[in-house]
Amino acid sequence: MTLLDWHHRRTDRVANYEFAASMRWAFRQACIGAGVCLAVDSPIAGTSFRTPEVTNVELGTPLRMTVRMLEGTVPAALARAGHLIAPHLGGVALRVADRGFGWAVVTVLTSDPLAGSLELPPSPRAGVLLGRDEGGENLEVDPVELPHLIVQGQTRSGKSTWLYALIVQLLRHLNVVVAGVDPSGITLRPFTGTAHARWQASGLADPHALEAVLVALVADMDARLAAMPLDRDILPISAEHPLVVTILDEYPALLRALDAADPKQGKRVRALVARLLAESHKVGHRMVIAAQRAEASIVGAAERAQCGGRLSFRVDSADSVKLLHSDAELLAGGHTSARPGIALCSWPGRPLTRIRGPYLGGYGAYAAAVTAATRGAA
Ligand SMILES: Nc1ncnc2c1ncn2[C@@H]1O[C@H](COP(=O)(O)OP(=O)(O)OP(=O)(O)O)[C@@H](O)[C@H]1O
Ligand SMILES: [Mg+2]
């Protein structure tokens, strides 16, 4: 080794050491700024901050850090503040892997992990894929495990696309009936002439047909409640009692139309939906409510509380985000400019996550998939 080589290596090492130190420092400062810290007041030294501690920096692309969380905090706190911390480390997002016992491995991502599209796998799968999170993990559930769902988002934010993917995946399972009320008439149109259609109403021209569908669903629920075996508190899904997934697309438009035609009918429909939300889950019914904005006048607090799964695609303001995700403090602001197909997702047993919904293709692909899946049932 020449003296020059030795000198280069040494300066590289020094540069690397200094770069790692600057990353630790930037991480610490960003944690304080984002509130992932503990303020310690002392009479002499004033206020000082304790932050999660970086114990190792692995240089490279991507940059990785091993972090010990503060006592009493969990890596999820870091994940929630990821988009506030990442820019100060030269990235756009953090991927936080919880290694247990208060340790996390933090990867600094230089591009949005939710950019690009998530193709819906063509083959039948065990579960229903609802989206992929920033850590690259799929949110996938058995259809029977689905909670009631509420989905909000501005026009062109990706609600329908997400519903199409959900519906097509449900149809891959035996013993699933897709019911619903669809003011635009577009979402459920591919079901025309199938066995599902008797549980559906499309368009706003005939308000009585819309109400009749909900009355029939409630009657089915009551019959199932009556048929419940004495030794069970949940009715198992079977050919006789299929899983009934009711899609209420553009729910506010539906209520507005009913209220305008006959306020009493609007009231009756609200009551039917409230009963379905409150009582139908254990007998194999699932509700999926879609709206541009989940306003309190449309979906009351009681109804919202029944919906364990809540998704917000792009909405107009942080306040709209909070209608469905009261814990979205840090993520709410950035979400008003989310790209189509990206949603904030609250799900039973999971922390609030940003996900990308699956993409099946356009409306044509959806219509073709419904036709293919329901041909046997026609
Ligand atoms: N998950 C996704 N992946 C890729 N592109 C998407 C995704 N979701 C939506 N898009 C794109 O955004 C467009 C608008 O989405 P979509 O029609 O689902 O919006 P919407 O919320 O239903 O709007 P509206 O309220 O007007 O019905 C789609 O045509 C598609 O090009
Ligand atoms: Mg739509």
XYZ file of C-alpha atoms and ligand atoms in Angstrom:
410
model
C 0.000 0.000 0.000
C 1.365 3.416 -0.951
C 1.193 6.327 1.381
C -1.442 7.881 -0.921
C -3.707 4.773 -0.703
C -3.385 4.784 3.025
C -4.242 8.461 3.135
C -7.339 7.969 0.904
C -8.632 5.107 3.005
C -8.092 7.053 6.132
C -9.914 10.146 4.808
C -12.762 7.872 3.569
C -13.066 6.445 7.044
C -13.040 9.874 8.593
C -15.586 11.130 6.074
C -17.826 8.116 6.763
C -17.497 8.599 10.483
C -18.373 12.246 10.167
C -21.307 11.496 7.868
C -22.688 8.902 10.302
C -22.304 11.383 13.155
C -24.161 14.040 11.167
C -26.983 11.551 10.526
C -27.247 10.780 14.247
C -27.369 14.454 15.001
C -29.977 15.158 12.295
C -32.065 12.223 13.539
C -31.959 13.516 17.077
C -32.925 17.056 16.062
C -35.743 15.812 13.815
C -37.083 13.600 16.609
C -37.248 16.633 18.869
C -38.969 18.676 16.169
C -41.489 15.900 15.506
C -42.186 15.410 19.192
C -40.742 11.900 19.497
C -38.808 12.895 22.584
C -39.010 13.413 26.298
C -38.447 16.895 27.745
C -36.532 16.820 31.013
C -36.713 19.970 33.137
C -34.032 20.664 35.689
C -33.607 23.829 37.773
C -29.968 24.346 36.809
C -29.582 23.033 33.254
C -33.030 24.139 32.059
C -34.933 21.945 29.619
C -33.113 19.194 27.818
C -34.485 16.543 25.476
C -34.069 12.819 25.370
C -34.721 11.123 22.027
C -34.550 7.561 20.685
C -30.878 6.652 20.527
C -29.095 5.649 17.326
C -26.690 2.865 18.266
C -25.478 2.022 14.766
C -25.532 3.689 11.353
C -25.177 1.429 8.336
C -24.045 3.653 5.474
C -25.172 2.773 1.974
C -28.266 2.974 -0.149
C -30.621 2.854 1.599
C -29.248 4.253 4.840
C -30.115 2.113 7.850
C -29.995 2.857 11.546
C -30.426 0.735 14.611
C -32.416 2.651 17.181
C -33.181 2.071 20.834
C -36.528 3.610 21.728
C -36.982 5.689 24.856
C -38.319 3.865 27.850
C -42.078 3.656 27.593
C -42.280 4.401 23.850
C -42.734 2.043 20.917
C -41.312 2.073 17.369
C -44.819 2.840 16.047
C -44.377 6.376 17.458
C -41.364 6.784 15.200
C -43.218 5.314 12.227
C -46.050 7.827 12.684
C -43.606 10.740 12.582
C -41.593 9.196 9.735
C -42.565 11.736 7.082
C -41.483 14.587 9.388
C -38.107 13.052 10.228
C -37.142 11.558 6.849
C -36.490 14.840 4.945
C -33.784 15.746 7.468
C -31.990 12.506 6.699
C -32.178 13.030 2.929
C -35.214 10.777 2.387
C -38.970 11.001 1.887
C -40.192 8.289 4.262
C -38.960 5.987 7.006
C -39.529 2.275 7.127
C -39.546 1.281 10.779
C -39.177 -2.389 11.621
C -40.026 -3.216 15.214
C -37.392 -5.678 16.456
C -38.976 -6.050 19.874
C -37.717 -5.173 23.343
C -37.677 -1.473 22.463
C -35.416 -1.807 19.423
C -36.142 -0.720 15.871
C -34.335 -0.788 12.552
C -35.043 2.389 10.633
C -34.504 2.523 6.875
C -34.450 5.918 5.162
C -36.357 5.619 1.877
C -35.472 8.006 -0.921
C -38.682 7.413 -2.866
C -42.277 7.008 -1.646
C -42.755 3.293 -0.981
C -46.359 3.679 -2.113
C -45.480 5.183 -5.507
C -46.296 2.953 -8.459
C -49.257 0.662 -8.553
C -50.133 -2.529 -6.690
C -51.444 -5.060 -9.174
C -54.207 -7.275 -7.941
C -52.930 -10.855 -8.152
C -54.998 -12.630 -10.826
C -55.240 -15.998 -9.113
C -57.661 -16.814 -6.305
C -56.031 -16.186 -2.950
C -56.889 -17.235 0.523
C -57.627 -13.720 1.729
C -58.847 -10.380 0.444
C -55.978 -7.968 -0.308
C -56.943 -4.508 0.906
C -53.640 -2.753 0.317
C -49.912 -2.660 0.975
C -48.362 -0.536 3.704
C -45.178 1.557 3.669
C -43.226 -1.336 5.136
C -44.141 -3.452 2.090
C -46.490 -5.638 4.108
C -49.849 -6.659 2.669
C -53.027 -5.966 4.584
C -54.902 -9.139 3.753
C -57.849 -10.643 5.592
C -60.119 -13.638 5.377
C -63.477 -12.350 4.050
C -65.161 -13.641 7.217
C -62.828 -11.423 9.270
C -63.884 -8.260 7.422
C -65.337 -5.611 9.730
C -67.989 -3.167 8.534
C -66.156 -0.621 6.403
C -66.382 3.056 5.646
C -64.451 4.638 2.782
C -64.198 8.355 2.058
C -62.355 10.384 -0.546
C -62.730 13.265 -2.978
C -63.692 12.668 -6.546
C -60.939 10.797 -8.501
C -59.164 9.809 -5.295
C -59.555 6.062 -5.843
C -62.645 4.971 -3.866
C -64.346 3.180 -6.730
C -61.138 1.546 -7.880
C -60.661 0.189 -4.385
C -64.275 -1.017 -4.215
C -63.906 -2.779 -7.577
C -60.866 -4.679 -6.292
C -62.718 -5.588 -3.098
C -65.803 -6.817 -4.961
C -63.852 -8.890 -7.465
C -61.868 -10.572 -4.708
C -65.017 -11.331 -2.729
C -66.530 -12.975 -5.784
C -63.613 -15.408 -5.884
C -64.927 -16.931 -2.706
C -67.822 -19.327 -2.603
C -70.765 -18.307 -0.485
C -70.493 -14.550 -0.984
C -73.388 -12.381 -2.093
C -72.704 -8.799 -3.197
C -75.682 -6.639 -2.262
C -75.972 -2.888 -2.406
C -77.481 0.401 -3.315
C -75.712 2.353 -6.021
C -77.007 5.856 -6.856
C -74.733 6.286 -9.886
C -75.712 2.859 -11.191
C -72.170 2.267 -12.445
C -70.605 0.213 -9.653
C -73.216 -2.546 -9.618
C -74.088 -2.464 -13.329
C -71.953 -5.531 -14.185
C -74.213 -7.606 -11.904
C -77.289 -7.096 -14.082
C -78.962 -10.454 -14.659
C -76.966 -12.315 -12.011
C -78.189 -13.953 -8.798
C -76.732 -11.023 -6.846
C -78.971 -8.493 -8.581
C -82.016 -9.281 -6.458
C -80.100 -7.827 -3.498
C -79.199 -4.664 -5.383
C -80.761 -1.403 -6.522
C -79.180 1.050 -8.929
C -79.949 4.638 -9.862
C -82.071 7.125 -7.968
C -85.124 7.025 -10.210
C -87.059 4.639 -7.968
C -86.530 5.438 -4.273
C -88.901 2.622 -3.263
C -86.683 0.042 -4.946
C -83.725 1.381 -2.939
C -85.620 1.102 0.302
C -86.949 -2.339 -0.640
C -83.412 -3.698 -0.920
C -82.534 -2.476 2.577
C -85.813 -3.833 3.962
C -84.996 -7.222 2.413
C -81.499 -7.155 3.910
C -82.866 -6.384 7.364
C -85.452 -9.167 6.981
C -82.648 -11.576 6.043
C -80.682 -10.423 9.081
C -83.683 -10.993 11.349
C -84.264 -14.464 9.887
C -80.619 -15.308 10.523
C -80.749 -13.994 14.068
C -83.754 -16.228 14.648
C -81.957 -19.206 13.067
C -78.895 -18.821 15.257
C -78.103 -22.098 17.059
C -78.683 -21.907 20.809
C -75.081 -22.787 21.627
C -73.466 -20.155 19.369
C -73.230 -16.397 19.269
C -72.033 -16.229 15.655
C -73.795 -17.765 12.673
C -71.295 -19.743 10.568
C -71.068 -18.884 6.861
C -72.479 -21.656 4.667
C -74.224 -22.182 1.338
C -77.498 -21.569 3.144
C -76.187 -18.463 4.896
C -73.637 -16.854 2.567
C -71.581 -13.827 3.535
C -73.636 -10.836 2.383
C -71.497 -7.777 1.619
C -73.659 -4.688 1.140
C -72.093 -1.816 -0.783
C -73.670 1.583 -0.134
C -71.909 3.626 -2.782
C -72.197 7.450 -2.677
C -74.238 7.101 0.511
C -74.686 10.880 1.050
C -76.094 11.249 -2.489
C -78.554 8.477 -1.687
C -79.736 10.125 1.528
C -79.983 13.550 -0.080
C -82.141 12.166 -2.884
C -84.423 10.351 -0.438
C -84.709 13.378 1.866
C -85.648 15.573 -1.100
C -88.297 13.125 -2.333
C -89.776 12.232 1.060
C -88.014 13.056 4.361
C -89.813 10.170 6.073
C -88.252 7.742 3.652
C -84.812 9.217 4.330
C -85.417 8.619 8.026
C -86.538 5.037 7.460
C -83.488 4.261 5.350
C -81.167 5.724 7.995
C -82.828 3.512 10.593
C -82.456 0.401 8.425
C -78.769 1.108 7.845
C -78.235 1.781 11.549
C -79.792 -1.594 12.401
C -77.679 -3.412 9.824
C -74.519 -1.784 11.200
C -75.389 -2.578 14.786
C -76.734 -6.125 14.535
C -75.768 -7.842 11.299
C -72.067 -8.605 11.706
C -72.499 -11.736 13.796
C -74.936 -13.236 11.313
C -72.694 -12.840 8.296
C -73.559 -9.432 6.899
C -70.919 -6.771 6.175
C -71.625 -3.146 5.272
C -69.345 -1.034 3.091
C -70.252 2.651 3.097
C -68.613 4.959 0.555
C -68.818 8.743 0.621
C -66.846 11.717 -0.656
C -66.758 13.006 2.919
C -67.949 11.079 5.985
C -69.823 14.071 7.397
C -71.338 13.753 10.843
C -74.798 14.595 9.444
C -74.545 11.632 7.065
C -72.738 9.057 9.142
C -73.344 9.704 12.832
C -70.855 8.895 15.561
C -72.690 5.665 16.447
C -72.558 4.412 12.846
C -68.909 5.368 12.499
C -68.070 3.497 15.670
C -69.578 0.326 14.167
C -67.218 0.523 11.196
C -63.964 -1.081 12.361
C -62.314 -0.613 8.976
C -61.977 3.012 7.885
C -60.198 4.274 4.810
C -59.616 7.824 3.697
C -58.372 8.437 0.223
C -57.421 12.055 -0.573
C -59.781 14.453 1.214
C -60.043 18.242 1.241
C -58.700 18.997 4.714
C -57.082 17.606 7.830
C -60.472 17.968 9.543
C -62.021 15.580 7.035
C -59.266 13.062 7.756
C -60.043 13.290 11.455
C -63.700 12.429 10.849
C -62.552 8.835 10.404
C -59.122 8.833 12.065
C -59.090 10.880 15.238
C -55.496 9.738 15.854
C -54.159 11.056 12.524
C -52.556 14.240 13.947
C -49.221 13.869 12.175
C -50.373 12.259 8.951
C -53.514 14.309 8.346
C -51.915 17.425 6.810
C -49.892 15.624 4.162
C -52.815 13.459 3.155
C -54.758 16.255 1.457
C -52.459 15.875 -1.557
C -52.321 12.066 -1.647
C -52.161 10.490 -5.088
C -55.088 8.337 -6.315
C -55.141 4.914 -4.695
C -53.286 5.968 -1.524
C -55.325 5.879 1.676
C -54.995 6.245 5.397
C -56.306 3.078 6.948
C -57.589 2.415 10.458
C -58.082 -1.276 11.041
C -58.948 -3.318 14.131
C -55.769 -4.249 15.953
C -53.416 -2.206 13.746
C -51.934 1.248 14.166
C -53.054 3.876 11.643
C -51.210 3.161 8.384
C -50.775 4.657 4.951
C -51.572 2.072 2.320
C -51.785 1.748 -1.434
C -54.926 0.014 -2.615
C -54.759 -2.778 -5.176
C -55.399 -1.950 -8.818
C -57.295 -4.298 -11.024
C -57.204 -2.221 -14.186
C -59.917 0.176 -15.281
C -63.678 -0.229 -15.228
C -63.526 -2.583 -18.213
C -61.351 -5.034 -16.312
C -63.728 -4.843 -13.344
C -66.830 -5.470 -15.471
C -65.123 -8.388 -17.216
C -64.014 -9.918 -13.902
C -67.537 -9.662 -12.442
C -69.026 -11.219 -15.548
C -66.504 -14.065 -15.466
C -67.087 -14.745 -11.761
C -70.885 -14.550 -11.833
C -71.609 -16.369 -15.075
C -72.225 -19.590 -13.184
C -74.578 -17.841 -10.798
C -76.635 -16.150 -13.516
N -54.995 1.966 -6.544
C -54.820 2.659 -7.670
N -53.727 2.424 -8.420
C -53.528 3.116 -9.571
N -54.360 4.056 -10.020
C -55.466 4.326 -9.337
C -55.748 3.643 -8.129
N -56.907 4.128 -7.631
C -57.327 5.054 -8.518
N -56.465 5.193 -9.538
C -56.608 6.120 -10.685
O -57.416 7.224 -10.291
C -58.573 7.320 -11.106
C -59.771 7.759 -10.285
O -60.121 6.757 -9.346
P -61.644 6.426 -8.965
O -62.513 6.474 -10.154
O -61.564 5.150 -8.205
O -61.979 7.638 -8.005
P -63.277 7.866 -7.106
O -62.763 8.225 -5.760
O -64.193 6.728 -7.200
O -63.908 9.151 -7.758
P -65.478 9.569 -7.869
O -65.862 10.092 -6.528
O -65.430 10.622 -8.913
O -66.250 8.355 -8.281
C -58.729 5.941 -11.728
O -59.338 6.003 -12.975
C -57.319 5.444 -11.829
O -56.716 5.886 -13.028
Mg -66.251 6.578 -7.831
